[in-house]
Short mmCIF file of C-alpha atoms and ligand atoms in Angstrom, two decimals:
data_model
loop_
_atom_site.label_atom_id
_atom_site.label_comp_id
_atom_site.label_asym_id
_atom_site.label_seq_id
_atom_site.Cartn_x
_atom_site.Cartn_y
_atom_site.Cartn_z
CA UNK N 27 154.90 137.13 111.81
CA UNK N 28 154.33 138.29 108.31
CA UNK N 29 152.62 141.64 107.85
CA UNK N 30 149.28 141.29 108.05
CA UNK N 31 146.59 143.94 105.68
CA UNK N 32 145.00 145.82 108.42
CA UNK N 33 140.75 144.94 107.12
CA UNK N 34 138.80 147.59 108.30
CA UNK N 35 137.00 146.50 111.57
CA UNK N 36 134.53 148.65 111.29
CA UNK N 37 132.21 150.00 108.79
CA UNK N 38 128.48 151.19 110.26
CA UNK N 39 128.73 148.38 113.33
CA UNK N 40 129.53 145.92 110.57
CA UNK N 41 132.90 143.86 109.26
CA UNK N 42 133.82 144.82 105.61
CA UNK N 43 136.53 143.19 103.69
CA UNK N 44 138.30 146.01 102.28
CA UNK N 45 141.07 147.91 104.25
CA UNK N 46 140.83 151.15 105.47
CA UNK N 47 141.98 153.01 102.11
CA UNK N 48 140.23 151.52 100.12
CA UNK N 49 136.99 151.81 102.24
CA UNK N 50 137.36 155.82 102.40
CA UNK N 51 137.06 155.48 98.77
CA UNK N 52 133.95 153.50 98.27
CA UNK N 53 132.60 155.47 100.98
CA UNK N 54 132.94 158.65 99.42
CA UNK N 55 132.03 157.12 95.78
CA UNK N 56 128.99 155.60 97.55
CA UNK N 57 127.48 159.02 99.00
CA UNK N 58 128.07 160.33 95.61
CA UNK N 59 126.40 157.84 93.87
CA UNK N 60 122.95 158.39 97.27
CA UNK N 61 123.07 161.40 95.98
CA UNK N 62 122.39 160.91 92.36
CA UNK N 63 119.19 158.73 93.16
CA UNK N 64 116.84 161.14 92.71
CA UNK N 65 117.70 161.92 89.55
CA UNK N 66 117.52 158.31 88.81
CA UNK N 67 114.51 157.70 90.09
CA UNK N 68 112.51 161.04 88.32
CA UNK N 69 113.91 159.35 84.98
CA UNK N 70 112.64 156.02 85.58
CA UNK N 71 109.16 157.30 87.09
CA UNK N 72 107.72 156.78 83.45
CA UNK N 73 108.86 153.62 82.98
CA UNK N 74 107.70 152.07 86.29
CA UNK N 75 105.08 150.39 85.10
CA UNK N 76 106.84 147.99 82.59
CA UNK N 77 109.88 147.58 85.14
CA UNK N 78 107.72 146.64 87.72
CA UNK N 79 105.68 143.87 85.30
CA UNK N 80 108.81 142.82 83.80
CA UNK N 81 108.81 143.77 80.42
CA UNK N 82 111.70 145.18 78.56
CA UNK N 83 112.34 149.19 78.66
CA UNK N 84 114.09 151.15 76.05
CA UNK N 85 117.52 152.35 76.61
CA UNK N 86 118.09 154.44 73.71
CA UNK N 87 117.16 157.64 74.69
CA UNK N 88 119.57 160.18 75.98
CA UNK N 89 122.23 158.36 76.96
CA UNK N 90 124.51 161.72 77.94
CA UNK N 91 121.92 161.42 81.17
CA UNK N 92 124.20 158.71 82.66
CA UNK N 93 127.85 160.14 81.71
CA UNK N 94 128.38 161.17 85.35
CA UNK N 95 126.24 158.62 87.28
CA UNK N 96 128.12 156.09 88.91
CA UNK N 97 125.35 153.77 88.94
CA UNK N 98 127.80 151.32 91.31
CA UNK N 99 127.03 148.13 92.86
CA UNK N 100 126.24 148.32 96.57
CA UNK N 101 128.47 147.68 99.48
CA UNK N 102 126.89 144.37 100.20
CA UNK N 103 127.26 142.82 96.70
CA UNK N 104 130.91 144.61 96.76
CA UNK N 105 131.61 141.97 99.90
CA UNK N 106 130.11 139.15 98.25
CA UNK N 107 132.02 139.82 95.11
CA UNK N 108 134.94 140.11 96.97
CA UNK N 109 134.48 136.96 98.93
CA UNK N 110 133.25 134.99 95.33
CA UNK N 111 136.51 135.87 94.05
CA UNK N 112 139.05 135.71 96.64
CA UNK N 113 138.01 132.14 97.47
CA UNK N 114 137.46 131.33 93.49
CA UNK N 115 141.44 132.65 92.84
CA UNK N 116 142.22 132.79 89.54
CA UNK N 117 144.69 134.64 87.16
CA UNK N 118 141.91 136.69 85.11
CA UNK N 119 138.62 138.43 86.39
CA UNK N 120 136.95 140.68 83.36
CA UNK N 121 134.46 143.42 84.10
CA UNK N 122 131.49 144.63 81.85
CA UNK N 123 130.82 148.45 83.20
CA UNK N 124 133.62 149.83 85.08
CA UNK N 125 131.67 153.37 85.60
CA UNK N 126 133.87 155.18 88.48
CA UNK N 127 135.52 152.05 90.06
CA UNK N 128 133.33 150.80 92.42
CA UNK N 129 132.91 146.75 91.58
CA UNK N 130 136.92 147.35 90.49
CA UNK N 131 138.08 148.30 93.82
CA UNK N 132 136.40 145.11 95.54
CA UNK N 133 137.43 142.68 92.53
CA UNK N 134 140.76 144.47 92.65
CA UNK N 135 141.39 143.90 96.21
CA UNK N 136 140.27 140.30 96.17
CA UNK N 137 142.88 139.72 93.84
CA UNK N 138 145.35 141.36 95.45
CA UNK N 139 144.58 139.28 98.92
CA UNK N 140 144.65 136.19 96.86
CA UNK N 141 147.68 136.43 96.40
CA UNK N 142 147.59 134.86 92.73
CA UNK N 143 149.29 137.51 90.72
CA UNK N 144 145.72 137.90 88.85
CA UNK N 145 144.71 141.00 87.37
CA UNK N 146 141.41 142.56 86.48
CA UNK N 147 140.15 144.08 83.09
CA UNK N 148 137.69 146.55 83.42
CA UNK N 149 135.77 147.98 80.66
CA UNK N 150 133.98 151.81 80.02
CA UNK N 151 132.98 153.45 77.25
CA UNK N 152 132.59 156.57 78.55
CA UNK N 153 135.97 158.51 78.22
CA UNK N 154 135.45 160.89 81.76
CA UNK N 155 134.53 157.62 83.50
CA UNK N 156 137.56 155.86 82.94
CA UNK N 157 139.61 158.91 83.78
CA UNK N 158 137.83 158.81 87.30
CA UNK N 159 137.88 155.09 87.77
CA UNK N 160 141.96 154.96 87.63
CA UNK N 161 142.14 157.55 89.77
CA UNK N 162 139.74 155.97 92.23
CA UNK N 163 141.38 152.30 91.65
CA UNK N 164 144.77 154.11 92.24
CA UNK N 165 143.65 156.49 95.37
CA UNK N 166 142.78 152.77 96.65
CA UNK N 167 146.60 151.35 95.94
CA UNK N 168 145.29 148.61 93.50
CA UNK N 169 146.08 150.14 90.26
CA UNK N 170 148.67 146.97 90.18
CA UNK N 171 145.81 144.58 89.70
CA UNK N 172 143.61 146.31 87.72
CA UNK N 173 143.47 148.26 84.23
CA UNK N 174 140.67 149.90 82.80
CA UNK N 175 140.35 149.74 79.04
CA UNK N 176 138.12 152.71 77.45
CA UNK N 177 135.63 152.08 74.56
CA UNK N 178 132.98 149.54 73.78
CA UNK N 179 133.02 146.47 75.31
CA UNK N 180 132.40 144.56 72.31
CA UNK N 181 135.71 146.02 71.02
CA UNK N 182 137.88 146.31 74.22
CA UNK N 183 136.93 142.61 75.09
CA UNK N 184 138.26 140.89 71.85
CA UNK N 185 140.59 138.56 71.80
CA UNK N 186 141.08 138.52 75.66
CA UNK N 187 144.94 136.53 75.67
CA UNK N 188 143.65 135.17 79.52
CA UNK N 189 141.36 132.36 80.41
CA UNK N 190 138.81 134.52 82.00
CA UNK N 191 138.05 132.87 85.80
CA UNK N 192 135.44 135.70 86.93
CA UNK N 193 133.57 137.77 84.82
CA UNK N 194 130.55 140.89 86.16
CA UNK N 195 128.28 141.74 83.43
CA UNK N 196 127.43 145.58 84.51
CA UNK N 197 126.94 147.50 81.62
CA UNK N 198 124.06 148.31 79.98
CA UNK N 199 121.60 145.21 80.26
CA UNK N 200 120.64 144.97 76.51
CA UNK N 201 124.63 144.41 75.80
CA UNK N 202 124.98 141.93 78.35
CA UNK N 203 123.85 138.91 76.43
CA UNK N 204 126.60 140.39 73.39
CA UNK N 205 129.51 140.21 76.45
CA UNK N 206 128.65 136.67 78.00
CA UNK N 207 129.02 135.18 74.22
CA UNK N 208 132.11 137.06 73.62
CA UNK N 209 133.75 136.18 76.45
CA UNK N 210 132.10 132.99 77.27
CA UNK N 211 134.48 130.95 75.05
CA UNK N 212 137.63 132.44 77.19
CA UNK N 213 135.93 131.07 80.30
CA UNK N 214 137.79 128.45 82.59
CA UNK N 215 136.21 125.25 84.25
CA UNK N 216 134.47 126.68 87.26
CA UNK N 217 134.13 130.39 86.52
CA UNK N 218 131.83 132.43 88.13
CA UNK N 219 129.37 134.70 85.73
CA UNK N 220 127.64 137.30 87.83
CA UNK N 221 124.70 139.15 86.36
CA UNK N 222 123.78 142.49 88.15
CA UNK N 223 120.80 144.05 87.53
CA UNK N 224 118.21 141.37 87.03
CA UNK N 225 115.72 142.44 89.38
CA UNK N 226 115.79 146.07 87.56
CA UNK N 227 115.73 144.79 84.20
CA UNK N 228 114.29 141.79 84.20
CA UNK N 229 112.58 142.08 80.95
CA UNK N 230 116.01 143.27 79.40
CA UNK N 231 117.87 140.45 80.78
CA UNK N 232 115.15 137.98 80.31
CA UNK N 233 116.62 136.06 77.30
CA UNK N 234 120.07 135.93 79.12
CA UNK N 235 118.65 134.79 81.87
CA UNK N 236 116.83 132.10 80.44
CA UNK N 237 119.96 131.15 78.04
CA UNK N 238 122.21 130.69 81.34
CA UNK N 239 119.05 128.71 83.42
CA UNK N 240 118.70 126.22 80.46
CA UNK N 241 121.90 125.71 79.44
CA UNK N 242 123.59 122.72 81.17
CA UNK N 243 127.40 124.35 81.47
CA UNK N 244 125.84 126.93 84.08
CA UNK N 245 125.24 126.10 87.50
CA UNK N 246 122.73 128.97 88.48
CA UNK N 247 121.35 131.04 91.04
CA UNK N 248 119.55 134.40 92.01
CA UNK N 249 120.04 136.20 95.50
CA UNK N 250 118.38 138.76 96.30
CA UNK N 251 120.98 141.62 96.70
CA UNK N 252 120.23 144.97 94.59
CA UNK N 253 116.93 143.67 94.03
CA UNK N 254 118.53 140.81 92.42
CA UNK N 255 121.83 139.26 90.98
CA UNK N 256 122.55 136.17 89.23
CA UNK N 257 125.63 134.08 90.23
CA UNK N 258 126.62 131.31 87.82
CA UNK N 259 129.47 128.82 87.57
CA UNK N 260 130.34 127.51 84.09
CA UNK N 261 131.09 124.08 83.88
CA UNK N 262 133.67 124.16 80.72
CA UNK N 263 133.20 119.81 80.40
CA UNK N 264 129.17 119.74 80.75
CA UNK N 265 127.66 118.96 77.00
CA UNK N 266 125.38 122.42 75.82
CA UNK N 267 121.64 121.92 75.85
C1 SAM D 6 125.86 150.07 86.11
S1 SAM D 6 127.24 150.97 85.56
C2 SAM D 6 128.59 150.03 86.16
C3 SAM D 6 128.83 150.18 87.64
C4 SAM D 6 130.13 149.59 88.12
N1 SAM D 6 130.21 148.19 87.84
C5 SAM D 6 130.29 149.84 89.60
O1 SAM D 6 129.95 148.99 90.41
O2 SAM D 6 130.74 150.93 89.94
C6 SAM D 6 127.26 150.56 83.87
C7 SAM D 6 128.41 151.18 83.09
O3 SAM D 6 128.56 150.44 81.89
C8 SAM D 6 129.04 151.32 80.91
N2 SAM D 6 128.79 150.71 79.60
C9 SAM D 6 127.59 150.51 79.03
N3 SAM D 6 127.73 149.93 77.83
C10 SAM D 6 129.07 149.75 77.63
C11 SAM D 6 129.85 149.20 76.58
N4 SAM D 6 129.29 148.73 75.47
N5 SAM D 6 131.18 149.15 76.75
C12 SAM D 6 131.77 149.62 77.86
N6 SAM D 6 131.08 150.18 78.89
C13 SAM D 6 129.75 150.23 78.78
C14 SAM D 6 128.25 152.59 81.15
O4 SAM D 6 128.87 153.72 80.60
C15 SAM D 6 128.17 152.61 82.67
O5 SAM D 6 129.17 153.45 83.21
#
């Protein structure tokens, strides 16, 4: 029998995809990232009103504020990820928002288990961040299927040389409409798009949402995990609205 990756069994009475390694280190990244909430939430407490009607919320201001919050995606869109992926395949997944690791370490393990020799580029602009994410990626083992590249996304995204098969738009949601159309040309038939964030920053992402619900190469669809993500699959042969 070939050697089989041990999943963890176990995670709070519940299955989880990841192995056991890799699941320490979300786990740890996770509490830190509980523990940040409050901090969140006190800087967000003005803006409530205009998050929770929908409209559009400036991100300017004080950016520095979010240099050490890992802001991650939960453990619950991390398993769906990781199942999207691993049963999409595919040589090239791209990440907007790499922050500490967390999405990484899911879309990095789902490559690895596919066994397709794919590889995933993450993206951060912040310099400490991508320090931190390799280290997390690498206390995971995956640092063979993943790199991080540091600086702007708009910059570290250009001319991708891989047809891009899965690409997470986490970074800031008033970029994420710049990433889809940079890397929307590099996408293969069937790729998946996922959108975090939506239910957040739904005015923010409103005219990227639109664009990918009227445009006939998406296929679309919003769950309702982190208050809302957006899974689409690009169909490269459909004719553009
Ligand atoms: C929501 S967090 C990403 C969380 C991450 N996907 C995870 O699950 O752990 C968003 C990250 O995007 C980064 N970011 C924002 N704009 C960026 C840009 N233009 N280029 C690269 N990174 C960017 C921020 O610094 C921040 O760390």
């Amino acid at each position: 029998m070939t050697k089989k990756r041990q999943s963890s069994k176990v995670f709070a009475d519940r299955l989880t995809v990841l192995d056991p390694v890799a699941q320490r280190v979300i786990d740890t990244l996770i509490t830190t990232a509980n523990a940040q909430r409050a901090q969140l939430l006190k800087r967000y407490l003005p803006q409530l009103p205009a998050l929770l009607m929908g409209r559009s919320i400036n991100f300017k201001e004080k950016m520095s504020f979010y240099d050490d919050k890992l802001l991650p995606i939960d453990r619950e869109q991390g398993e769906f990820l990781y199942m999207l992926l691993r049963s999409r395949g595919g040589q090239c997944a791209v990440e907007f928002g790499t922050s500490f690791g967390v999405s990484s370490i899911y879309l990095a393990a789902a490559i690895r288990d596919s066994q397709t020799g794919g590889r995933l580029i993450g993206t951060e602009m912040v310099a400490a961040k991508v320090v931190s994410a390799r280290a997390n990626i690498a206390a995971a083992g995956l640092s063979t299927y993943a790199e991080v590249r540091e600086g702007d996304a708009r910059l570290t995204l250009l001319n991708l040389a891989c047809e891009v098969d899965f690409l997470l738009l986490d970074g800031w949601p008033t970029l994420a409409m710049d990433i889809l159309r940079l890397v929307e040309p590099k996408l293969s038939n069937n790729a998946i798009v996922v959108l975090d964030n939506v239910g957040h920053f739904r005015g923010n992402l409103r005219s990227l949402t639109n664009y990918l619900k009227e445009d006939r190469r998406y296929v679309v669809s919003e769950l309702p995990l982190h208050g809302g993500m957006i899974i689409a699959i690009f169909k490269k042969s459909c004719p553009q609205l």
